[in-house]
PDB file of C-alpha atoms and ligand atoms in Angstrom:
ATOM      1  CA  UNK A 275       0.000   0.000   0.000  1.00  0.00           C
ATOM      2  CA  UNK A 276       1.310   3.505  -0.541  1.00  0.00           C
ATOM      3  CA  UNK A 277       2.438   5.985   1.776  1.00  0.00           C
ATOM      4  CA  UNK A 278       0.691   8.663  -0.081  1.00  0.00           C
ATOM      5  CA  UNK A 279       3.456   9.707  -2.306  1.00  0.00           C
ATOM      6  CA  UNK A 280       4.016  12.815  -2.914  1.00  0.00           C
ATOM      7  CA  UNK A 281       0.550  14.504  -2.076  1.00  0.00           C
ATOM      8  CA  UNK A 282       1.070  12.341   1.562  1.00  0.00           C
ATOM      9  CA  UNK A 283       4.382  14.208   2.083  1.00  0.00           C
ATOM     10  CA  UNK A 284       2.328  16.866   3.338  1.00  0.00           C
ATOM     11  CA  UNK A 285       0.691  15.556   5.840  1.00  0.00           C
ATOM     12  CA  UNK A 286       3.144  13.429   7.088  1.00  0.00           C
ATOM     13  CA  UNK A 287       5.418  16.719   7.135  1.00  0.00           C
ATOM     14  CA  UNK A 288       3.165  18.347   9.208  1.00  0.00           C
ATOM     15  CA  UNK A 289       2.767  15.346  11.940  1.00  0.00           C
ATOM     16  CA  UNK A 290       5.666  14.274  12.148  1.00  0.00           C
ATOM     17  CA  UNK A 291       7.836  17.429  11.983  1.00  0.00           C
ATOM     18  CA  UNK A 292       5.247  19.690  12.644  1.00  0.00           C
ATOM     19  CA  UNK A 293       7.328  22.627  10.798  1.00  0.00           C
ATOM     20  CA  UNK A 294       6.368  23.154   6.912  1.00  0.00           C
ATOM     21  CA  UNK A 295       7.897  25.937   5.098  1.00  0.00           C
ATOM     22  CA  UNK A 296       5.973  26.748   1.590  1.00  0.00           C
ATOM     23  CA  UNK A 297       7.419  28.602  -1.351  1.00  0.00           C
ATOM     24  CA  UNK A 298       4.642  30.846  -2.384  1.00  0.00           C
ATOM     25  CA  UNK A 299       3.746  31.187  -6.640  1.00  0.00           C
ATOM     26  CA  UNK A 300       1.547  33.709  -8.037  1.00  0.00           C
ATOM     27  CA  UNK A 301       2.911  34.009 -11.888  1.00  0.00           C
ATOM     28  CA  UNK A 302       1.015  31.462 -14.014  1.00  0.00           C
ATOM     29  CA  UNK A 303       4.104  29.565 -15.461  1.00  0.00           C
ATOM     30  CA  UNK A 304       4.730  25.959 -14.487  1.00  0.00           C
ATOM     31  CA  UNK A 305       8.375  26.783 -14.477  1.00  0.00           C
ATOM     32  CA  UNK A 306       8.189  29.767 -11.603  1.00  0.00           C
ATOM     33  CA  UNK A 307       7.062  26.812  -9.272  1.00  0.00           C
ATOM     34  CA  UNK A 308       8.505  24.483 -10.385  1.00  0.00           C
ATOM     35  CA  UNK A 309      12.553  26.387  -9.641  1.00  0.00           C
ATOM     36  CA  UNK A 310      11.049  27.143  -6.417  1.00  0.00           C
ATOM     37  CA  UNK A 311       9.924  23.670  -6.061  1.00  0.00           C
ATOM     38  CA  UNK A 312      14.022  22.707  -6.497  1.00  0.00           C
ATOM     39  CA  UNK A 313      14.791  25.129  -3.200  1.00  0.00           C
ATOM     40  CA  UNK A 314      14.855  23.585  -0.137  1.00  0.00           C
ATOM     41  CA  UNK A 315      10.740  23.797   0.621  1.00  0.00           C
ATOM     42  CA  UNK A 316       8.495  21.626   1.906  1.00  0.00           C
ATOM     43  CA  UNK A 317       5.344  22.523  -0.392  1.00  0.00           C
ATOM     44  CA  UNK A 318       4.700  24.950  -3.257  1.00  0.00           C
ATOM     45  CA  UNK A 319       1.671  27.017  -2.448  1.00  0.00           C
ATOM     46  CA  UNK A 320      -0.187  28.608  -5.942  1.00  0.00           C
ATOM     47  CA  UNK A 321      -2.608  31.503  -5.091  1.00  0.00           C
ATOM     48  CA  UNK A 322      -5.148  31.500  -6.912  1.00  0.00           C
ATOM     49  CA  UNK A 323      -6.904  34.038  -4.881  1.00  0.00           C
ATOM     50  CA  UNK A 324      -4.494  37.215  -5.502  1.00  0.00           C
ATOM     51  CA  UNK A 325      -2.122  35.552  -8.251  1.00  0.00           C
ATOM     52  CA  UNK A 326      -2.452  34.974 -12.086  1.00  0.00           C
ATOM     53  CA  UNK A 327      -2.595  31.344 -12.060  1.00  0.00           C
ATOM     54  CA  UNK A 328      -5.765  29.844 -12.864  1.00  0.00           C
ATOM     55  CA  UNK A 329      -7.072  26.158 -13.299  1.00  0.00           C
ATOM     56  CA  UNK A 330      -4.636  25.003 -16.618  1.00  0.00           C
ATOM     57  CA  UNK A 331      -1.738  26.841 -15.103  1.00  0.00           C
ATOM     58  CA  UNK A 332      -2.284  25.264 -11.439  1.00  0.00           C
ATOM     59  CA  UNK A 333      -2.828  21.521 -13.015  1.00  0.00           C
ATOM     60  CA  UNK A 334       0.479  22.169 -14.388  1.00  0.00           C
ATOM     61  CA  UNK A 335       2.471  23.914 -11.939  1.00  0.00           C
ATOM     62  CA  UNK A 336       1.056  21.028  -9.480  1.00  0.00           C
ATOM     63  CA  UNK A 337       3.019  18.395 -11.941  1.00  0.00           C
ATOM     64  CA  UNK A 338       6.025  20.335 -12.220  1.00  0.00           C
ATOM     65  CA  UNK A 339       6.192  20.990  -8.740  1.00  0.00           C
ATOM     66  CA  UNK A 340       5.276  16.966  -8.058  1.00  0.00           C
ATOM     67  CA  UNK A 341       8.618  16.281 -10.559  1.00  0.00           C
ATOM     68  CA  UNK A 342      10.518  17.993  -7.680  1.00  0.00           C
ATOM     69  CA  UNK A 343       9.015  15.566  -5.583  1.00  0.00           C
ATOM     70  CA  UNK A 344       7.621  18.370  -3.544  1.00  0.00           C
ATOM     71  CA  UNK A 345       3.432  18.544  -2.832  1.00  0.00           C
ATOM     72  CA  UNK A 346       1.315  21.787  -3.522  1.00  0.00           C
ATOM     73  CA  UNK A 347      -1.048  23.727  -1.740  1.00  0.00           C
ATOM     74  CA  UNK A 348      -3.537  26.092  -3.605  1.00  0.00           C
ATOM     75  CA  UNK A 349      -5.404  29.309  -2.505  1.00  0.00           C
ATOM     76  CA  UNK A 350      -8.478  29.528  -3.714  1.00  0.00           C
ATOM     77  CA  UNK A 351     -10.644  33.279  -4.658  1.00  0.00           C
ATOM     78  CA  UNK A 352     -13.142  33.581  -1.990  1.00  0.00           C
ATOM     79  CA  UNK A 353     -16.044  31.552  -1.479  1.00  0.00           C
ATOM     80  CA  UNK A 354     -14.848  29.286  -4.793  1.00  0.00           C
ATOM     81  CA  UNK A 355     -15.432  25.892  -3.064  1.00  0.00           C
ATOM     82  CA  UNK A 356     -16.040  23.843  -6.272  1.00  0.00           C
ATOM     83  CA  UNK A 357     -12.514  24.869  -7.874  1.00  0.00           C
ATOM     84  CA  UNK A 358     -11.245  23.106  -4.727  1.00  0.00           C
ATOM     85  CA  UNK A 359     -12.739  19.935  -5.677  1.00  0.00           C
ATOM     86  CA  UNK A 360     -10.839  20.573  -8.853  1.00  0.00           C
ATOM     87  CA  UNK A 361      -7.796  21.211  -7.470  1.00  0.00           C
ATOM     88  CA  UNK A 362      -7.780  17.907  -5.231  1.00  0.00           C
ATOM     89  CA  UNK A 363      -8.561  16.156  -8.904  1.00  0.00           C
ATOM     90  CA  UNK A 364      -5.188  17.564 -10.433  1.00  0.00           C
ATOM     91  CA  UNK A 365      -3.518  16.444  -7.336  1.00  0.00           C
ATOM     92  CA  UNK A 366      -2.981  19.689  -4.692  1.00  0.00           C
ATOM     93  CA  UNK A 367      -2.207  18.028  -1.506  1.00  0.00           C
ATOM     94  CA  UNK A 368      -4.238  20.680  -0.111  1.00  0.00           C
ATOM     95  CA  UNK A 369      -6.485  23.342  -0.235  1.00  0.00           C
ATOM     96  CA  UNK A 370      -6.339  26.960   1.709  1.00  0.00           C
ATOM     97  CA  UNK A 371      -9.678  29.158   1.484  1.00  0.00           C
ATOM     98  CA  UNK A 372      -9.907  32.628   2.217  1.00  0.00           C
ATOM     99  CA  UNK A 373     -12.036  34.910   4.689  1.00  0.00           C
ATOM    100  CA  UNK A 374     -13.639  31.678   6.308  1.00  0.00           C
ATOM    101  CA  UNK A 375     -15.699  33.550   9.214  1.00  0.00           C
ATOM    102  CA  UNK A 376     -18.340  30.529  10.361  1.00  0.00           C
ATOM    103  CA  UNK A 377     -18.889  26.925  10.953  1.00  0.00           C
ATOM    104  CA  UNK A 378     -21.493  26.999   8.565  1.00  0.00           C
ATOM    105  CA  UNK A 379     -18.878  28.232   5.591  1.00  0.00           C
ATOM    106  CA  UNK A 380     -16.107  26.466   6.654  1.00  0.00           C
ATOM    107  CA  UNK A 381     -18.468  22.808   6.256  1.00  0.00           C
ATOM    108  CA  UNK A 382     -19.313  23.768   3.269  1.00  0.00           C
ATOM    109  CA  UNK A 383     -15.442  24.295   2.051  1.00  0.00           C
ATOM    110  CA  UNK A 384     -14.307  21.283   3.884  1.00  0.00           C
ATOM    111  CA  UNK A 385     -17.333  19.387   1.719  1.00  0.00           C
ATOM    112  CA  UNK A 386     -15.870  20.139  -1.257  1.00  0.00           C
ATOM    113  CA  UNK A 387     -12.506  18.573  -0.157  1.00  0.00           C
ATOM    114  CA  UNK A 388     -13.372  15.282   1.465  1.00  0.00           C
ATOM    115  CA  UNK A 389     -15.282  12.459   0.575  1.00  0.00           C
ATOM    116  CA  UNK A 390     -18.255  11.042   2.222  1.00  0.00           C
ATOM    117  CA  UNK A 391     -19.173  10.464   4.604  1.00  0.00           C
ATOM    118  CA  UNK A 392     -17.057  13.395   5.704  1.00  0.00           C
ATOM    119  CA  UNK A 393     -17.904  15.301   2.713  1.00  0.00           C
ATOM    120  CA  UNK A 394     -19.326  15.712  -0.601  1.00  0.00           C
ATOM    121  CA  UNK A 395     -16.531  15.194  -2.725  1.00  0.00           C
ATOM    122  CA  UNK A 396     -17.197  14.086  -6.208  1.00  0.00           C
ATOM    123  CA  UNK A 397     -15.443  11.523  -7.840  1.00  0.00           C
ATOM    124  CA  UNK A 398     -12.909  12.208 -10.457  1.00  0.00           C
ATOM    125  CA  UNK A 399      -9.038  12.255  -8.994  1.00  0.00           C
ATOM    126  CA  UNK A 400      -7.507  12.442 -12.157  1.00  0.00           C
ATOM    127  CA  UNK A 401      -3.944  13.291 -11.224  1.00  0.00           C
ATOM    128  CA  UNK A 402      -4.847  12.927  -7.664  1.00  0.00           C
ATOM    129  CA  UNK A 403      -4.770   8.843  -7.737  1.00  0.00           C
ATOM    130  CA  UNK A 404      -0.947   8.863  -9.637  1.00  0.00           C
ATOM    131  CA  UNK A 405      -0.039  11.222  -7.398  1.00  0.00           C
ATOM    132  CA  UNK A 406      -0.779   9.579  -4.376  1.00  0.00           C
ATOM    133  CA  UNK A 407       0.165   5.790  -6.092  1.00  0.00           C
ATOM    134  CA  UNK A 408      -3.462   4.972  -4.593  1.00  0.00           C
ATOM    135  CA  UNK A 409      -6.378   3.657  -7.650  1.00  0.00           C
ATOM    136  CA  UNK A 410      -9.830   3.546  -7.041  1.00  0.00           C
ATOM    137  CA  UNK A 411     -11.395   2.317  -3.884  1.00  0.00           C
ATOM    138  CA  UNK A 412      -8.053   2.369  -2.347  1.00  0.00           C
ATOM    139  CA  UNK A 413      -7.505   6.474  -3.275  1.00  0.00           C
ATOM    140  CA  UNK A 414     -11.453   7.050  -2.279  1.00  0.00           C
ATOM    141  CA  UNK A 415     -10.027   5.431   1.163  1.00  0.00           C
ATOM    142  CA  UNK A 416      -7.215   7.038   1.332  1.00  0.00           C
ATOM    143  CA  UNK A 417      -7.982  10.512   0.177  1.00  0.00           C
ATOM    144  CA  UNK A 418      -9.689  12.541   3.203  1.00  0.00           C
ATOM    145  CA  UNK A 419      -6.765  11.672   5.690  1.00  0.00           C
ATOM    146  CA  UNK A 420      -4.175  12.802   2.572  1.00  0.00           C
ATOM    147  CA  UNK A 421      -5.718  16.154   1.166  1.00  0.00           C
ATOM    148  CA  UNK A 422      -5.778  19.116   3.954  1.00  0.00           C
ATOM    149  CA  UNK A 423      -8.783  21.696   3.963  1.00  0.00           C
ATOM    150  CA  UNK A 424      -7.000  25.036   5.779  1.00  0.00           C
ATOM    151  CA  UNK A 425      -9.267  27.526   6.556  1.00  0.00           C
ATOM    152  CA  UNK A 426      -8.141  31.188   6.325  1.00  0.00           C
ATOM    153  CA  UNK A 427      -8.760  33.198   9.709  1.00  0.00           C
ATOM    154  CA  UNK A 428      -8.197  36.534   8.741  1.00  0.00           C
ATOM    155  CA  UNK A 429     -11.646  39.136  10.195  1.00  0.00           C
ATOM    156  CA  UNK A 430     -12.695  39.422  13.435  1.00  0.00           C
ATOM    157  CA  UNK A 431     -15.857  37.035  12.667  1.00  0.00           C
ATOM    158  CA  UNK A 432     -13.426  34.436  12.014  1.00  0.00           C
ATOM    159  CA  UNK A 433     -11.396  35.398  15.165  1.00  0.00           C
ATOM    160  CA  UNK A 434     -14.589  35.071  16.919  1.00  0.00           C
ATOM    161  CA  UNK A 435     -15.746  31.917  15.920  1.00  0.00           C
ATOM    162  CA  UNK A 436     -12.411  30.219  16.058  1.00  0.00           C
ATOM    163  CA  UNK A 437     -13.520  27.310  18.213  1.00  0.00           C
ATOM    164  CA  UNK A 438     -16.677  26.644  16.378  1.00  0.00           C
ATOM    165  CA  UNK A 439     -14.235  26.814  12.636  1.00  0.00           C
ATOM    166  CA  UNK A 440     -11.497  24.122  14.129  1.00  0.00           C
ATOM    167  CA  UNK A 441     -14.383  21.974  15.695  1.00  0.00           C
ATOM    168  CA  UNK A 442     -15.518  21.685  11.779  1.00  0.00           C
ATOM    169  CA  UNK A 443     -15.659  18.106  10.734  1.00  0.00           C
ATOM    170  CA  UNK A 444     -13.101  17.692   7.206  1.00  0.00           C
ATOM    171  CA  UNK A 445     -11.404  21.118   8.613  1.00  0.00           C
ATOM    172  CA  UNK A 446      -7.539  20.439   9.216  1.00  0.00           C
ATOM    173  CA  UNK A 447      -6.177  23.425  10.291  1.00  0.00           C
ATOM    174  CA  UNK A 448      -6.290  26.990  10.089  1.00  0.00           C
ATOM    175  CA  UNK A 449      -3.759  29.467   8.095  1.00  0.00           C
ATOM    176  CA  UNK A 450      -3.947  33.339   9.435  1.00  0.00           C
ATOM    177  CA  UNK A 451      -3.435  36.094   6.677  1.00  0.00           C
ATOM    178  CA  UNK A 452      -2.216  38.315   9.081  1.00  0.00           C
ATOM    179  CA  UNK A 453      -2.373  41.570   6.071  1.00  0.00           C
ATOM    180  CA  UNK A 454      -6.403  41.208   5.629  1.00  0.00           C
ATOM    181  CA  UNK A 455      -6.482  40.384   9.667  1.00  0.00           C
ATOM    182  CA  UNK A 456      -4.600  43.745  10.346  1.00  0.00           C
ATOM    183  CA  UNK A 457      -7.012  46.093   8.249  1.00  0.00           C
ATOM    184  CA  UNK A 458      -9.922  44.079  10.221  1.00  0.00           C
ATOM    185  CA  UNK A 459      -8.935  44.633  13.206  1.00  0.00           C
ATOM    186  CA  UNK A 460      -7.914  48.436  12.796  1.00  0.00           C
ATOM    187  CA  UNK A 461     -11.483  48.710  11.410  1.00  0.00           C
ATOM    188  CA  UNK A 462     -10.016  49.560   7.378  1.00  0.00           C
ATOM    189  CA  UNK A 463      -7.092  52.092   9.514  1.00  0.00           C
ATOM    190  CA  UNK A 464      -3.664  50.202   8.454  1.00  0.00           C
ATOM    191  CA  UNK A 465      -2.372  46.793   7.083  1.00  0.00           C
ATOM    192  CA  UNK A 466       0.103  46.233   9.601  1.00  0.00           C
ATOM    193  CA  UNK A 467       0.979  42.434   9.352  1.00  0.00           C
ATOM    194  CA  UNK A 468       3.690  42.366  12.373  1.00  0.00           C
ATOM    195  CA  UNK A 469       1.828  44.875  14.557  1.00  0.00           C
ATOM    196  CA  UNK A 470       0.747  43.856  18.399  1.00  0.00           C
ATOM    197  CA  UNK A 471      -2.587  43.348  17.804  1.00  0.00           C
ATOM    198  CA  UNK A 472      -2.096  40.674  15.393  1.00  0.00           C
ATOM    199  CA  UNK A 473       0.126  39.461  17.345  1.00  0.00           C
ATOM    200  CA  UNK A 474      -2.527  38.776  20.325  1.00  0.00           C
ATOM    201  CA  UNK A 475      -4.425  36.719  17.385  1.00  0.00           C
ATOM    202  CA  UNK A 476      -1.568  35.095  16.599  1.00  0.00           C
ATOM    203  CA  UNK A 477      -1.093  33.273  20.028  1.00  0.00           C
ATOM    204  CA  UNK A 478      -4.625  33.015  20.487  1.00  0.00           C
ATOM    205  CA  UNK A 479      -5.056  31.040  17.376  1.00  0.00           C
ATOM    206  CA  UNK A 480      -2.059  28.993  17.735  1.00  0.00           C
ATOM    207  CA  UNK A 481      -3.137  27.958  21.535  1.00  0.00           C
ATOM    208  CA  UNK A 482      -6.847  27.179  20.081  1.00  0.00           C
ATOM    209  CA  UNK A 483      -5.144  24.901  17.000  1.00  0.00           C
ATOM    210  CA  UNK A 484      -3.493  23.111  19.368  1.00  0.00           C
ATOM    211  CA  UNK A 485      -6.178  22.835  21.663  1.00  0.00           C
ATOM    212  CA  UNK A 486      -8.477  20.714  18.811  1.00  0.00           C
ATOM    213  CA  UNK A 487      -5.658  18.954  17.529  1.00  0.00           C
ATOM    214  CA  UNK A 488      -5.152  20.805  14.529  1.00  0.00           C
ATOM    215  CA  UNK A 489      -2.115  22.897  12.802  1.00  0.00           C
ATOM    216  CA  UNK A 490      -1.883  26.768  12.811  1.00  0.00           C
ATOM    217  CA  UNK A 491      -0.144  28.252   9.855  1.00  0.00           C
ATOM    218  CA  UNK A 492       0.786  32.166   8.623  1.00  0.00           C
ATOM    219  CA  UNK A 493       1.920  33.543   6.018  1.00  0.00           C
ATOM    220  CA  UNK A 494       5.238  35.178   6.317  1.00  0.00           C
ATOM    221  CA  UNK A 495       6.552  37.938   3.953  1.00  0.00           C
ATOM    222  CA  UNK A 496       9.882  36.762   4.958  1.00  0.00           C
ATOM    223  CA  UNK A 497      12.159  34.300   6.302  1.00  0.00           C
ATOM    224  CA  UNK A 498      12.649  35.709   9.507  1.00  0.00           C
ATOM    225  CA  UNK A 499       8.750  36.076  10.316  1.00  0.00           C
ATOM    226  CA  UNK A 500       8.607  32.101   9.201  1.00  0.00           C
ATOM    227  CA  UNK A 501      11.010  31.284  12.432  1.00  0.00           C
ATOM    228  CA  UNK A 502       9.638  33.391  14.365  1.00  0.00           C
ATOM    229  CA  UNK A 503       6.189  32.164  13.759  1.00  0.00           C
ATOM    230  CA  UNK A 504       7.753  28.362  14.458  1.00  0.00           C
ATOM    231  CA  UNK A 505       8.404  29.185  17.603  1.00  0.00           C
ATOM    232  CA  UNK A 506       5.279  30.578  18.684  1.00  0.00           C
ATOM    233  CA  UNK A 507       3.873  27.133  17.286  1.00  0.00           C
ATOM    234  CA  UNK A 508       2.720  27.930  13.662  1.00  0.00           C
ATOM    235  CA  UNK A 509       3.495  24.502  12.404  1.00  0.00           C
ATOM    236  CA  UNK A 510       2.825  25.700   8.489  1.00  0.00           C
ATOM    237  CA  UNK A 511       4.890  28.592   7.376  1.00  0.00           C
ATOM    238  CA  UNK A 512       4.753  30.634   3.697  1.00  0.00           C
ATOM    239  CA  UNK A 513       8.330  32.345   3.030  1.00  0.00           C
ATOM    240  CA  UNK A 514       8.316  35.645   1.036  1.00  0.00           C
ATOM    241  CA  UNK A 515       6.489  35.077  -2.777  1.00  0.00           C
ATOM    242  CA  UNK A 516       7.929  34.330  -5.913  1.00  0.00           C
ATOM    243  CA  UNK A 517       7.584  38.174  -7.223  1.00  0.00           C
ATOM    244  CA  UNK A 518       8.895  39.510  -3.837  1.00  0.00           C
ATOM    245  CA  UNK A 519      12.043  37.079  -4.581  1.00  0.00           C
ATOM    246  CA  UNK A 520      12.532  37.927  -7.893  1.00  0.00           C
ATOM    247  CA  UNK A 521      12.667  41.685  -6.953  1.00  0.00           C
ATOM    248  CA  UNK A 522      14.631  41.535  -3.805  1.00  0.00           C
ATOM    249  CA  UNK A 523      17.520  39.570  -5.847  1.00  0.00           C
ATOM    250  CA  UNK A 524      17.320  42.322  -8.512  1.00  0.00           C
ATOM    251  CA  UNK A 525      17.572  44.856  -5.812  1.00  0.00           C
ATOM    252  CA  UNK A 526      20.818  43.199  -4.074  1.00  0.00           C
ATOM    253  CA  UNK A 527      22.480  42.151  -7.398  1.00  0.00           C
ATOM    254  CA  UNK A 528      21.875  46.122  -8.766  1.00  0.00           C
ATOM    255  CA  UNK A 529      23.357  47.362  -5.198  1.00  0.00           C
ATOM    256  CA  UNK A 530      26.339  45.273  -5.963  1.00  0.00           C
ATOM    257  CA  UNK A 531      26.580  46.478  -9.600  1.00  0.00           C
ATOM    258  CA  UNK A 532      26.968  49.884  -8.546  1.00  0.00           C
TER     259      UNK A 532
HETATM  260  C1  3PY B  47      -3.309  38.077   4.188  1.00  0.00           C
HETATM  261  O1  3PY B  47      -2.279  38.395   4.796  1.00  0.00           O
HETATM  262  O2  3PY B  47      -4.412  38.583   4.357  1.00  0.00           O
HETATM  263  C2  3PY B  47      -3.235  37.009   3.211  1.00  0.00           C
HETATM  264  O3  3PY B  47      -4.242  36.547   2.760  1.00  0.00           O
HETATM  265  C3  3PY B  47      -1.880  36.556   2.740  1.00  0.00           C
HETATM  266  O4  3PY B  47      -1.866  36.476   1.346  1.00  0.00           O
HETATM  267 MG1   MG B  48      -5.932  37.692   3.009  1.00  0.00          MG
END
């Protein structure tokens, strides 16, 4: 039977190490993943939410970035719960929504991600079954403990309803976007990902994550903000983005030019 291949890295990553770092790939082209994919990562995560990529660029960055033997993690836009279901088929090892503020919404995302009875998942892995090295009934087995619904806390509702969010049957863990969080909880004033009351949130969610069982992850606009959100326990970890790389290199390498 198969360990889950590469899709089941994830997961076993994240109980076993608990500590995940994820490149993070907005430019629809397989191949921007797919060099990040050949850094030392864990995962390749695609936004789909606030990137280019969209559903033939993401099926392809996913096999690129599987080549590396490294699994991906896509960001869906808001609210787009059946493109998750698509994603799983091309063979994301999991799945990160956006603005998830309820129970009620973060069921119906987690639906979309896991088979019954958990979910409502429809059949079709395409990818998802070579990825894993799991074929019918064994993959439909297989699948809910191997493909991660994260739900984004990032508003006050969400912040609020916390408990009630990582209680959610099919949810996995929770992934803070600390930028949208910010202008939430200044009420629209400032986006102020590293200020104190995010902060607060921060070890509030991580103590709650771990209280259910479940992983907390951020994303970090830089290395340094990854380590220190590992050792406040933020088991999953974004580092920078592929544009922010790609400038910050041009930046040193014209400093040293001149
Ligand atoms: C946020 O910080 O709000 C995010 O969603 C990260 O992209
Ligand atoms: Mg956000």
């Amino acid at each position: 039977m198969s360990d889950g291949g590469v899709i089941g890295k994830l997961t076993r990553t994240l109980a076993e190490r608990r500590d995940a770092l994820s490149a993070w790939v907005g430019v629809n082209d397989a191949a921007v993943a797919e060099a990040l994919a050949y850094e030392d990562f864990d995962a390749v995560t695609l936004d789909l939410q606030h990137g280019d990529l969209d559903f033939v660029g993401a099926s392809q960055a996913i096999l690129a970035v599987a080549l590396a033997g490294k699994p991906t993690i896509a960001r869906i836009p808001v609210g787009a719960f059946a493109l998750a279901s698509r994603l799983v088929d091309a063979g994301a090892a999991a799945i990160i929504a956006p603005m998830i503020d309820d129970a009620a919404t973060a069921r119906r995302f987690a639906e979309q991600v896991k088979f019954p009875p958990l979910g409502q998942r429809s059949w079709g892995p395409r990818a998802a079954q070579k990825l894993t090295g799991l074929e019918g009934p064994e993959y439909l087995h297989g699948a809910n403990a191997l493909t991660l619904a994260i739900a984004m806390i990032e508003t006050r509702e969400a912040l609020a309803a916390l408990d009630a969010i990582l209680a959610t049957p099919g949810i996995d863990g929770v992934f803070v976007g600390p930028n949208d969080l910010s202008i939430a909880l200044s009420r629209g004033d400032a986006i102020a990902p590293d200020g104190a009351e995010v902060e607060r949130a921060l070890v509030e969610v991580a103590a709650r994550a771990a209280a259910h069982g479940k992983f907390a992850g951020l994303f970090c606009h830089d290395g340094r903000r990854a380590k220190w959100a590992a050792e406040r326990g933020f088991a999953l970890r974004s580092v920078s983005s592929d544009l922010s790389l790609l400038r910050a290199a041009a930046r040193a390498e014209l400093a040293a030019a001149r």
